């Protein structure tokens, strides 16, 4: 059927409401251009906050380092492609109003005979300064990127790029010994071709020069770099992991031993038949798998954890003041979400203090605070979908400061807070497979307590003052000062009884003075 315009000839045009944004405010945007051995990437962030949001992310596989092992130089065609890419990125950054753009080059440019000449060509199209990172700087930024997202990281960070492998020891928020090794897949392919046995010898010889690598035994290896993340993604698909978010995805060493051994022997055609293998990684993946397999053989970590944060985030982290760096990333992003999506953002801290008597001596304090901060994010959603929508926001959002079980606990607490029933929550596979019975119980009680607190106060700041929860032996008491007694009602009583039932105790309201 032919499309007809709604307004016929002779009819006046309808008056439109003003839908303009009133002028876009780009103040505070920052970005990083990463000129790597394999790809050139631009990432633009909305601010310099503790957990900035990515507003633009683009990479182009230029392959600058594809022939550096045999020629000692950057590939000429790759330089032309990279030059054009950087012109585009410079224009985009300027039009996006990026205040600060860090442009950094890594192993290929650093080591190539014509690296400085290439940098000079770039400076002809960009007014921004370009830094060629040393191997030590590259390693430190990679470690800082991991630590910015996982402050408690302890073990070994491995960042595999196209031209080099950075290995860095980390322990409780600080980085230690580091090394840069010429073991990137592009370099290995240029050096050894399809001879995997020869590549294994080159890898082992380089790794044997790192005496502290064995200190990682029984600890955690944090995986950074596109090729290693692709391996983690394959493992995730094969195990049918219910949460398809790569950051903080954890794998046992033996499982990855088997996977990397298999992939390291495969050709391009065989790899292309495996689901979830990116076509752009088909050439590099076998050698990336071989490097990881040999690292596992020597380092013997107990766990491998994929990190979605690396060098670029480490550069952002380096610009933050110490107070900002010390802010917990999960709590920072939850406060941001509460400010954007909640009615009364400051109510979260009041709720945390109010429900704390129920959890004396219990773990997961940070997750409880996160749940309190997020307990009002669903108010705009239709009531029929409020619980489900809030859960999906948490399961699929960028909450980088917790692992997958923690994310599932947080989502379950908010599910219950919005009236979702535990038995109905079984439709979310993450609740069944990622958390145990104790974690499930803690999340349920947290959600019920938040449901009570939000109903009692209406979400209004300061109304919880003059009220208190007490857990005495087998009795749950909601104590109200006389001037807060009008807050009691059927809805409050119903939610109090539900919380008491979850705690396996009786529940009652007492009118009395509250300190």
Coordinates of C-alpha atoms in Angstrom, one line a residue:
X1 CA 0.0 0.0 0.0
X2 CA 1.3 3.4 -0.9
X3 CA 2.3 5.6 2.0
X4 CA 0.2 8.7 2.4
X5 CA 1.2 11.8 4.3
X6 CA -1.1 12.6 7.3
X7 CA -1.6 16.2 6.4
X8 CA -3.5 16.8 3.2
X9 CA -3.0 19.7 0.8
X10 CA -4.5 22.9 2.2
X11 CA -4.4 21.8 5.9
X12 CA -2.4 23.9 8.3
X13 CA 0.7 22.4 9.8
X14 CA 0.2 21.3 13.4
X15 CA 1.9 23.3 16.1
X16 CA 4.8 21.4 17.7
X17 CA 6.0 21.5 21.2
X18 CA 9.6 22.7 21.7
X19 CA 11.6 19.5 21.8
X20 CA 15.0 21.1 21.8
X21 CA 17.5 20.2 24.5
X22 CA 18.1 23.9 25.2
X23 CA 21.7 23.6 24.1
X24 CA 23.9 20.6 24.7
X25 CA 26.4 20.8 27.6
X26 CA 29.6 18.8 26.8
X27 CA 31.6 20.2 29.6
X28 CA 34.0 17.7 31.3
X29 CA 34.2 15.1 28.6
X30 CA 37.5 13.3 28.3
X31 CA 38.8 10.7 25.9
X32 CA 41.7 8.3 25.2
X33 CA 43.1 7.4 21.8
X34 CA 45.0 4.1 22.1
X35 CA 47.4 3.5 19.1
X36 CA 48.2 -0.2 19.5
X37 CA 50.1 -2.8 17.6
X38 CA 46.9 -4.2 16.2
X39 CA 44.1 -1.6 16.6
X40 CA 43.6 2.1 16.9
X41 CA 40.8 3.0 19.3
X42 CA 39.0 6.1 20.5
X43 CA 36.9 6.0 23.7
X44 CA 35.1 9.1 25.0
X45 CA 33.8 9.4 28.5
X46 CA 31.1 11.7 29.9
X47 CA 33.2 13.0 32.8
X48 CA 36.2 12.5 35.0
X49 CA 34.1 11.0 37.8
X50 CA 35.2 7.8 39.6
X51 CA 33.1 5.7 37.2
X52 CA 32.6 7.7 34.0
X53 CA 30.2 6.5 31.4
X54 CA 31.4 5.7 27.9
X55 CA 29.5 7.8 25.3
X56 CA 31.5 6.7 22.3
X57 CA 33.8 3.8 21.5
X58 CA 35.3 2.9 18.1
X59 CA 38.3 0.9 17.0
X60 CA 39.9 0.1 13.7
X61 CA 42.1 -2.9 13.1
X62 CA 45.0 -1.2 11.4
X63 CA 47.7 -3.8 12.2
X64 CA 50.6 -1.4 12.7
X65 CA 52.8 -4.1 14.2
X66 CA 52.1 -6.9 11.8
X67 CA 55.6 -7.0 10.2
X68 CA 57.7 -5.5 12.9
X69 CA 59.4 -8.7 14.0
X70 CA 60.9 -9.3 10.5
X71 CA 61.3 -5.8 9.1
X72 CA 61.7 -3.8 12.3
X73 CA 59.3 -1.2 10.9
X74 CA 55.6 -0.3 11.0
X75 CA 53.7 -1.6 8.0
X76 CA 53.3 1.1 5.4
X77 CA 49.7 0.3 4.5
X78 CA 48.8 0.1 8.2
X79 CA 50.3 3.6 8.8
X80 CA 48.2 5.1 6.0
X81 CA 45.1 3.4 7.5
X82 CA 46.0 4.6 11.0
X83 CA 46.7 8.1 9.8
X84 CA 43.2 8.3 8.3
X85 CA 41.6 6.8 11.4
X86 CA 43.3 9.3 13.6
X87 CA 42.1 12.2 11.5
X88 CA 38.6 10.9 11.9
X89 CA 39.1 10.5 15.7
X90 CA 40.5 14.0 16.0
X91 CA 37.5 15.5 14.2
X92 CA 35.0 13.5 16.3
X93 CA 36.7 14.4 19.6
X94 CA 36.7 18.1 18.7
X95 CA 33.0 18.1 17.7
X96 CA 32.1 16.1 20.8
X97 CA 33.7 18.9 22.9
X98 CA 36.3 16.6 24.5
X99 CA 38.2 18.8 27.0
X100 CA 41.1 16.4 27.4
X101 CA 42.2 13.8 24.9
X102 CA 45.1 11.5 25.9
X103 CA 46.7 10.1 22.8
X104 CA 49.1 7.2 23.5
X105 CA 51.1 4.8 21.4
X106 CA 52.3 1.4 22.7
X107 CA 54.7 -1.4 21.7
X108 CA 54.7 -1.2 17.9
X109 CA 55.3 2.5 17.7
X110 CA 57.8 2.4 20.6
X111 CA 60.0 -0.3 19.0
X112 CA 59.7 0.4 15.3
X113 CA 62.6 2.0 13.5
X114 CA 60.1 4.3 11.8
X115 CA 58.0 4.8 14.9
X116 CA 59.1 8.4 15.5
X117 CA 58.6 9.3 11.9
X118 CA 55.0 8.0 12.2
X119 CA 54.4 10.1 15.3
X120 CA 55.6 13.1 13.4
X121 CA 53.1 12.4 10.6
X122 CA 50.3 12.2 13.2
X123 CA 51.3 15.5 14.8
X124 CA 50.7 17.0 11.4
X125 CA 46.9 16.3 11.7
X126 CA 46.4 16.6 15.5
X127 CA 46.9 19.5 17.8
X128 CA 46.9 17.1 20.8
X129 CA 50.2 15.9 22.3
X130 CA 51.0 12.2 21.6
X131 CA 52.9 10.1 24.1
X132 CA 54.8 7.0 23.2
X133 CA 54.6 4.9 26.3
X134 CA 57.5 3.0 27.7
X135 CA 57.0 -0.7 28.5
X136 CA 56.9 0.2 32.2
X137 CA 54.2 2.9 31.7
X138 CA 52.1 0.5 29.5
X139 CA 52.3 -2.1 32.3
X140 CA 51.4 0.3 35.0
X141 CA 48.4 1.8 33.2
X142 CA 47.1 -1.7 32.5
X143 CA 47.4 -2.6 36.2
X144 CA 45.8 0.7 37.2
X145 CA 42.9 0.0 34.9
X146 CA 42.2 -3.4 36.6
X147 CA 42.6 -1.8 40.1
X148 CA 40.3 1.0 39.2
X149 CA 37.5 -1.6 38.7
X150 CA 38.6 -4.3 41.1
X151 CA 40.3 -2.4 44.0
X152 CA 40.8 -5.6 46.0
X153 CA 42.6 -7.4 43.0
X154 CA 45.4 -9.6 44.2
X155 CA 47.5 -11.7 41.9
X156 CA 48.8 -11.1 38.4
X157 CA 47.5 -8.8 35.6
X158 CA 48.2 -10.0 32.1
X159 CA 47.6 -7.6 29.2
X160 CA 48.0 -9.2 25.8
X161 CA 48.2 -6.7 22.9
X162 CA 49.1 -7.3 19.3
X163 CA 52.8 -6.7 19.9
X164 CA 53.5 -7.4 23.5
X165 CA 52.5 -9.0 26.8
X166 CA 52.5 -7.0 30.0
X167 CA 52.6 -8.9 33.3
X168 CA 52.2 -7.0 36.5
X169 CA 51.9 -8.2 40.1
X170 CA 49.0 -6.6 42.0
X171 CA 48.1 -6.8 45.7
X172 CA 45.3 -5.0 47.5
X173 CA 45.2 -1.9 45.5
X174 CA 48.8 -1.5 44.5
X175 CA 51.0 -2.8 41.6
X176 CA 54.4 -4.3 42.0
X177 CA 56.9 -6.0 39.7
X178 CA 56.2 -5.8 36.0
X179 CA 57.6 -6.9 32.7
X180 CA 56.9 -6.3 29.0
X181 CA 57.6 -9.3 26.8
X182 CA 57.5 -9.4 22.9
X183 CA 54.8 -12.0 22.8
X184 CA 51.9 -10.3 21.0
X185 CA 50.1 -12.6 18.5
X186 CA 51.0 -10.3 15.5
X187 CA 54.6 -10.4 16.4
X188 CA 54.6 -14.1 17.0
X189 CA 52.9 -14.7 13.7
X190 CA 55.4 -12.5 11.9
X191 CA 58.3 -14.4 13.5
X192 CA 57.1 -18.0 13.4
X193 CA 54.4 -18.2 10.8
X194 CA 52.2 -21.3 11.3
X195 CA 54.8 -23.2 13.3
X196 CA 53.1 -23.5 16.7
X197 CA 55.9 -25.6 18.1
X198 CA 58.4 -22.8 17.3
X199 CA 56.1 -20.2 18.8
X200 CA 55.8 -22.2 22.0
X201 CA 59.6 -22.3 22.3
X202 CA 59.7 -18.5 21.8
X203 CA 57.0 -18.0 24.4
X204 CA 58.6 -20.3 27.0
X205 CA 62.0 -18.7 26.6
X206 CA 60.6 -15.3 27.3
X207 CA 58.5 -16.4 30.3
X208 CA 61.5 -18.2 31.8
X209 CA 63.2 -14.8 32.2
X210 CA 60.5 -13.7 34.7
X211 CA 61.6 -15.2 38.1
X212 CA 58.6 -14.0 40.1
X213 CA 55.9 -15.4 37.7
X214 CA 55.6 -18.6 39.8
X215 CA 54.6 -16.4 42.8
X216 CA 51.1 -16.3 41.2
X217 CA 50.5 -20.0 42.0
X218 CA 47.2 -20.5 43.7
X219 CA 46.2 -16.8 43.1
X220 CA 44.2 -15.0 40.4
X221 CA 45.3 -14.0 36.9
X222 CA 43.3 -11.0 35.6
X223 CA 42.9 -11.1 31.8
X224 CA 43.2 -7.9 29.8
X225 CA 43.3 -7.4 26.0
X226 CA 40.8 -8.2 23.3
X227 CA 42.2 -11.6 22.3
X228 CA 42.2 -13.0 25.9
X229 CA 38.8 -11.5 26.5
X230 CA 37.6 -13.3 23.4
X231 CA 38.9 -16.6 24.9
X232 CA 36.9 -15.9 28.1
X233 CA 33.8 -15.2 25.9
X234 CA 34.2 -18.5 24.2
X235 CA 34.4 -20.2 27.6
X236 CA 31.3 -18.3 28.8
X237 CA 29.3 -19.5 25.8
X238 CA 30.4 -23.1 26.2
X239 CA 29.5 -23.2 29.9
X240 CA 26.2 -21.4 29.2
X241 CA 26.9 -18.9 31.9
X242 CA 23.6 -17.1 32.7
X243 CA 25.1 -13.5 32.9
X244 CA 26.6 -12.5 29.5
X245 CA 28.8 -9.8 30.9
X246 CA 32.5 -10.4 30.5
X247 CA 33.9 -8.2 33.3
X248 CA 34.6 -10.2 36.4
X249 CA 33.7 -13.5 34.7
X250 CA 35.7 -16.1 36.6
X251 CA 37.2 -19.4 35.2
X252 CA 39.0 -22.3 36.8
X253 CA 42.6 -22.8 35.5
X254 CA 42.0 -26.4 34.5
X255 CA 39.1 -25.4 32.3
X256 CA 41.1 -22.7 30.6
X257 CA 44.0 -25.1 30.2
X258 CA 41.9 -27.4 28.2
X259 CA 40.3 -24.6 26.2
X260 CA 43.5 -22.8 25.3
X261 CA 45.2 -26.1 24.4
X262 CA 42.5 -26.9 22.0
X263 CA 42.2 -23.5 20.3
X264 CA 46.0 -23.1 20.0
X265 CA 46.1 -26.1 17.6
X266 CA 43.1 -24.9 15.4
X267 CA 43.2 -23.3 12.0
X268 CA 41.2 -20.4 10.8
X269 CA 38.5 -22.6 9.2
X270 CA 38.0 -24.7 12.2
X271 CA 37.8 -21.7 14.5
X272 CA 35.2 -20.0 12.3
X273 CA 32.8 -22.9 13.1
X274 CA 33.0 -22.2 16.9
X275 CA 30.1 -20.0 18.0
X276 CA 31.1 -16.6 19.6
X277 CA 34.5 -16.4 17.9
X278 CA 34.8 -12.9 16.4
X279 CA 35.9 -13.1 12.7
X280 CA 38.4 -10.3 13.3
X281 CA 40.1 -12.5 15.9
X282 CA 40.4 -15.7 13.8
X283 CA 44.1 -15.1 12.9
X284 CA 45.3 -14.0 16.3
X285 CA 43.3 -16.3 18.6
X286 CA 45.4 -19.5 18.3
X287 CA 48.6 -17.7 19.2
X288 CA 46.8 -15.7 21.9
X289 CA 45.6 -19.0 23.3
X290 CA 49.1 -20.5 23.1
X291 CA 50.5 -17.6 25.1
X292 CA 47.9 -17.9 27.8
X293 CA 48.4 -21.7 28.0
X294 CA 52.1 -21.3 28.6
X295 CA 51.5 -18.5 31.2
X296 CA 49.1 -20.9 33.0
X297 CA 51.6 -23.7 32.9
X298 CA 54.3 -21.6 34.6
X299 CA 52.2 -19.3 36.9
X300 CA 49.6 -21.9 37.9
X301 CA 46.9 -19.5 39.1
X302 CA 43.8 -21.0 40.7
X303 CA 41.4 -18.6 39.0
X304 CA 41.3 -16.5 35.9
X305 CA 39.1 -13.4 35.9
X306 CA 38.3 -11.3 32.8
X307 CA 38.7 -7.6 33.2
X308 CA 36.8 -5.2 31.0
X309 CA 39.1 -2.4 32.2
X310 CA 42.7 -2.0 31.2
X311 CA 45.2 0.6 29.8
X312 CA 42.7 3.2 28.8
X313 CA 40.9 3.2 32.1
X314 CA 44.3 3.2 33.8
X315 CA 45.1 6.4 32.1
X316 CA 41.8 8.0 33.3
X317 CA 42.6 6.6 36.8
X318 CA 46.0 8.3 36.8
X319 CA 44.3 11.7 36.4
X320 CA 42.1 11.3 39.5
X321 CA 43.1 12.8 42.8
X322 CA 43.7 10.4 45.7
X323 CA 40.3 11.0 47.3
X324 CA 38.5 10.1 44.1
X325 CA 40.7 7.0 43.6
X326 CA 39.8 5.7 47.1
X327 CA 36.1 5.9 46.4
X328 CA 34.6 2.4 45.9
X329 CA 33.6 2.0 42.3
X330 CA 30.3 0.1 43.0
X331 CA 29.2 2.7 45.5
X332 CA 30.2 5.5 43.2
X333 CA 28.1 4.2 40.3
X334 CA 25.1 3.4 42.6
X335 CA 25.2 7.0 43.9
X336 CA 25.2 8.2 40.3
X337 CA 22.3 6.0 39.4
X338 CA 20.4 7.1 42.5
X339 CA 20.8 10.7 41.6
X340 CA 19.6 10.1 38.0
X341 CA 16.8 7.6 38.6
X342 CA 15.7 8.0 42.2
X343 CA 13.2 10.5 43.8
X344 CA 15.2 11.1 47.0
X345 CA 18.9 10.0 46.4
X346 CA 20.0 10.9 49.9
X347 CA 17.5 8.4 51.4
X348 CA 19.8 5.5 50.6
X349 CA 22.3 6.3 53.4
X350 CA 19.4 6.7 55.8
X351 CA 18.1 3.3 54.9
X352 CA 21.5 1.7 55.3
X353 CA 21.7 3.0 58.9
X354 CA 18.1 2.0 59.5
X355 CA 18.4 -1.7 58.4
X356 CA 21.9 -2.2 59.9
X357 CA 20.6 -3.7 63.3
X358 CA 19.4 -6.7 61.3
X359 CA 22.8 -7.6 60.0
X360 CA 25.2 -7.3 62.9
X361 CA 28.2 -9.5 62.2
X362 CA 27.0 -10.4 58.7
X363 CA 29.1 -9.9 55.5
X364 CA 28.2 -8.1 52.3
X365 CA 28.0 -4.6 53.9
X366 CA 29.0 -3.0 50.6
X367 CA 26.3 -4.8 48.7
X368 CA 23.7 -3.8 51.3
X369 CA 24.7 -0.1 50.9
X370 CA 24.5 -0.5 47.1
X371 CA 21.0 -2.0 47.4
X372 CA 19.9 0.9 49.7
X373 CA 21.1 3.4 47.2
X374 CA 19.3 1.6 44.3
X375 CA 16.1 1.0 46.2
X376 CA 14.2 3.8 44.4
X377 CA 15.4 3.4 40.8
X378 CA 12.2 1.7 39.6
X379 CA 9.6 4.3 40.6
X380 CA 9.0 5.6 37.0
X381 CA 8.3 2.1 35.6
X382 CA 4.7 0.8 35.5
X383 CA 3.9 -1.1 38.7
X384 CA 3.3 -4.4 36.8
X385 CA 6.9 -4.4 35.5
X386 CA 8.7 -2.5 38.3
X387 CA 10.5 -5.4 39.9
X388 CA 11.5 -7.0 36.6
X389 CA 12.7 -3.7 35.1
X390 CA 14.8 -2.9 38.2
X391 CA 16.4 -6.4 38.1
X392 CA 17.3 -6.0 34.4
X393 CA 18.8 -2.6 35.0
X394 CA 21.2 -4.1 37.6
X395 CA 21.9 -7.3 35.8
X396 CA 22.7 -5.5 32.5
X397 CA 24.1 -2.2 33.7
X398 CA 27.7 -1.1 34.1
X399 CA 28.1 -1.9 37.8
X400 CA 31.8 -2.6 37.7
X401 CA 32.6 -2.8 41.4
X402 CA 31.2 -6.3 42.1
X403 CA 31.6 -9.8 40.8
X404 CA 28.8 -11.8 39.1
X405 CA 27.5 -13.4 42.4
X406 CA 27.5 -9.9 44.0
X407 CA 25.5 -8.5 41.0
X408 CA 23.0 -11.4 41.4
X409 CA 22.6 -10.7 45.1
X410 CA 22.1 -7.0 44.4
X411 CA 19.5 -7.7 41.8
X412 CA 17.6 -10.2 44.0
X413 CA 17.5 -7.7 46.9
X414 CA 15.9 -5.1 44.5
X415 CA 13.6 -7.7 43.1
X416 CA 12.2 -8.4 46.6
X417 CA 12.2 -4.7 47.5
X418 CA 9.7 -4.1 44.6
X419 CA 7.5 -7.0 45.6
X420 CA 8.9 -9.7 43.5
X421 CA 8.4 -13.2 45.1
X422 CA 11.3 -15.5 45.6
X423 CA 9.5 -18.3 43.8
X424 CA 8.8 -16.0 40.8
X425 CA 12.4 -15.0 40.7
X426 CA 13.4 -18.4 39.6
X427 CA 12.7 -17.2 36.1
X428 CA 16.0 -15.4 36.4
X429 CA 18.6 -18.1 36.0
X430 CA 21.3 -16.0 37.8
X431 CA 19.4 -16.4 41.1
X432 CA 19.6 -20.2 40.7
X433 CA 23.1 -20.7 39.6
X434 CA 25.3 -17.8 40.8
X435 CA 24.4 -17.5 44.5
X436 CA 24.1 -20.1 47.3
X437 CA 21.4 -20.4 49.9
X438 CA 23.1 -18.1 52.4
X439 CA 23.6 -15.4 49.9
X440 CA 20.0 -15.8 48.7
X441 CA 18.7 -15.4 52.3
X442 CA 20.7 -12.3 52.9
X443 CA 19.5 -10.7 49.7
X444 CA 15.9 -11.6 50.5
X445 CA 16.1 -10.1 54.0
X446 CA 17.8 -7.0 52.6
X447 CA 15.0 -6.6 50.0
X448 CA 12.2 -7.1 52.6
X449 CA 13.8 -4.6 54.9
X450 CA 14.1 -2.0 52.1
X451 CA 10.5 -2.7 51.2
X452 CA 9.5 -1.9 54.8
X453 CA 11.7 1.1 55.1
X454 CA 10.5 2.7 51.8
X455 CA 6.8 2.0 52.7
X456 CA 7.2 3.4 56.2
X457 CA 8.8 6.6 55.1
X458 CA 7.3 7.0 51.6
X459 CA 10.9 7.4 50.5
X460 CA 11.0 10.8 52.0
X461 CA 14.3 11.8 53.6
X462 CA 14.4 12.2 57.4
X463 CA 11.1 10.5 58.1
X464 CA 13.0 7.4 59.4
X465 CA 14.3 9.5 62.3
X466 CA 12.3 8.7 65.3
X467 CA 11.9 5.1 64.2
X468 CA 14.1 2.1 64.7
X469 CA 14.3 -1.6 63.9
X470 CA 15.4 -4.0 66.7
X471 CA 16.0 -7.7 66.5
X472 CA 15.8 -9.2 70.0
X473 CA 16.1 -13.0 70.3
X474 CA 13.0 -14.2 68.4
X475 CA 11.2 -10.9 68.1
X476 CA 11.5 -8.2 65.5
X477 CA 10.4 -4.8 66.8
X478 CA 9.6 -1.7 64.8
X479 CA 9.9 1.0 67.4
X480 CA 8.1 4.4 66.7
X481 CA 8.4 7.6 68.7
X482 CA 5.0 9.0 69.5
X483 CA 5.3 11.8 66.9
X484 CA 6.0 9.1 64.3
X485 CA 3.1 6.9 65.3
X486 CA 0.9 8.2 62.5
X487 CA 3.2 6.4 60.1
X488 CA 1.9 3.0 61.1
X489 CA -0.8 1.4 59.0
X490 CA -1.9 -1.7 57.3
X491 CA 0.7 -1.6 54.5
X492 CA 3.5 -1.1 57.1
X493 CA 2.2 -3.9 59.3
X494 CA 2.0 -6.3 56.3
X495 CA 5.6 -5.6 55.3
X496 CA 6.8 -5.9 58.9
X497 CA 5.3 -9.3 59.2
X498 CA 6.8 -10.4 55.9
X499 CA 10.3 -9.4 57.2
X500 CA 9.7 -11.1 60.5
X501 CA 8.7 -14.3 58.7
X502 CA 11.9 -14.2 56.6
X503 CA 13.8 -13.8 59.9
X504 CA 11.9 -16.7 61.5
X505 CA 10.6 -14.5 64.3
X506 CA 7.5 -12.7 65.5
X507 CA 7.1 -9.0 64.6
X508 CA 5.4 -6.2 66.4
X509 CA 5.2 -2.4 66.4
X510 CA 6.0 -0.6 69.7
X511 CA 5.2 3.1 70.4
X512 CA 8.0 4.4 72.5
X513 CA 10.6 7.1 72.6
X514 CA 13.4 6.4 70.1
X515 CA 16.8 7.9 70.8

